[in-house]
Amino acid sequence: MLKNEDSKPNHWLTAALLMPTTMWFMFMLILPLIVILIFSFGERAAVGGYAASFTFEQYANLPSRLKAFQNTMIFATIGTLLSLFMAYPLAYYLALRVDRRYKFILLVLVIVPFWTSLLIRTYAWIFILGGRGIPLMLEWIGIEGVRLVNTPGAVLIGIVYGYLPLMVFPIFVSLEKIDKNLLEASNDLGGTPFKTFMQITLPLSMLGVATGCMLVFILLMGEFLIPAFLGGGKVFFIGNALVDLFLQSRNWPFGSAVSVTLVVIMLITVSLYMRLTMRTKTGRDESLM
Amino acid sequence: MRLYSIAIYLFLYVPIFIIVLFSFNAGRHASELRGLSLQWYGKALANPFVVDAFVTSLVVALTVAILSTLMGTAAALALQRLKGTLRILFDGMIYISIMIPGIVIGIATLVALVTVFNFLNPLLASVWPEGVKPLKLNMGYATVIAAHTLFTMSLVIILVRARISGMDRTLIEASTDLYATPWRTFYQITLPQIFPAILSGFLLSFTFSFDDFIISFFVAGANTTLPVYIFSSIRRGITPEVNAIGTMVLAVSLILLMAAQYLLHARTNR
């Protein structure tokens, strides 16, 4: 029920304003997720697609894609940590060290790449790491036969390149909010810069760190492009398995079971994050943008 | 620390710069720079597949941006008055649509819509008047637009809502005290204040839709969008033409993004 002190006609206005969004959530989010859930208990039809049934066969078959799940979890974890360690000093610099006049433009310059085409940004690395990029330059200085593209390292570079901006922003927001008087007080009381950082700055920026890690980790779990372009079939994620299952082998029920498992892992990640950040609800909206 | 930051900025921008530089390559091979020319832009723009995909992307992105701005703003305004379980439910939906990876939305939408369409199409055909070609539901423009809008309308809701909560309440109270109608208060007080957020929501929605690959890959059907076209041509091999198309895509999104970010942060950060 709608609870507000306004008069009755306003209920109708509220409902009307929310109607289109509600329809979208129902038909484009809830319905598709329910269909996937139902299909995951079905069987593959002879021609591909779905045949109605109720079986746990698809879930029992999940271990056949174990490698993809392992790869995804390992690369998502390492990728998240790498992004964190690279992003934190930059966020710190932007929030606490840089002159106010340049802060805005410098921050925008970090955020903008995230919103530009990941496809083209990842493609740039095929170009750079490929045979005529860095390996050619290494040949000039006498190092031959270096192969960079289609290696785990290339995938990690692609991941950090793609998701670093998303990590910087939430950390920046939480660092920016720290009361500067606290830092001064610590200084005045004889705290070394290191001690001030460990006891004040770092604990107060943990919300940003948690938000950044959660966002990057979840998006990496569903990544397809980066391993497809830079992993060359050697490093494949769940996303690559899904594209194969739905578009090539047309095994919809098994693909659905894999998707459901992926969504469940992501929900667990989010609920862990929610529990961690329960008390500091207000910061979340800003940190997401 | 300053040097470190410069290194990160170089890391972020050098690859983009390289793509742009090589798009002006006069040579025939993608990775040997032999003088500068615009020939690959000419080639790309003369390619009917590229032009078709570009037009499709433009139509989709524009529709997505308009739809999500209208729906998202309406919802953000209404959500202020919503409390209790419904509010929590709505917030949950918003966060899920933002955070769920594109690949899951793409697959789930594809499977659900194909199933629904397979069910509806014979039904439509049976009730259709004799002699007229029956309406056939298919994956295409409408499905990509609908799938993109799920993400972008939630984005607009979050942006506009943040602006509303930072708004000066006393102005609205003053307006009401001076006997302005609710509509007039909205039009003259609320709207001008939340307008930067609405506009930046529009620009971000457009950019998201224009750049999206993975959702379109699954649900666009025969209506290839530009990123899907680029993906398949990269699969076939790296050509300077891809660099030229990529540079054009980057240019469109960079310009819109700068504008969006300016609108979002200019007033609060200065």
Short mmCIF file of C-alpha atoms in Angstrom, two decimals, chain A residues 35-41 59 242 245-246 251-261, chain B residues 107 111:
data_model
loop_
_atom_site.label_atom_id
_atom_site.label_comp_id
_atom_site.label_asym_id
_atom_site.label_seq_id
_atom_site.Cartn_x
_atom_site.Cartn_y
_atom_site.Cartn_z
CA VAL A 35 11.73 -18.43 -18.05
CA ILE A 36 15.45 -19.18 -17.64
CA LEU A 37 14.73 -20.80 -14.28
CA ILE A 38 11.97 -23.00 -15.77
CA PHE A 39 14.11 -23.94 -18.76
CA SER A 40 16.98 -24.98 -16.52
CA PHE A 41 14.84 -27.89 -15.32
CA TYR A 59 22.41 -29.09 -12.96
CA LEU A 242 27.04 -19.27 -22.59
CA LEU A 245 25.60 -22.95 -25.61
CA PHE A 246 22.92 -20.55 -26.80
CA ASN A 251 21.40 -26.31 -25.81
CA TRP A 252 18.98 -23.96 -24.08
CA PRO A 253 18.20 -25.97 -20.93
CA PHE A 254 21.85 -26.52 -20.07
CA GLY A 255 22.66 -22.92 -20.95
CA SER A 256 19.82 -21.84 -18.67
CA ALA A 257 21.19 -23.92 -15.82
CA VAL A 258 24.61 -22.29 -16.30
CA SER A 259 22.98 -18.82 -16.34
CA VAL A 260 20.96 -19.54 -13.20
CA THR A 261 24.12 -20.69 -11.42
CA ILE B 107 20.32 -14.49 -22.96
CA VAL B 111 15.04 -17.15 -24.60
#
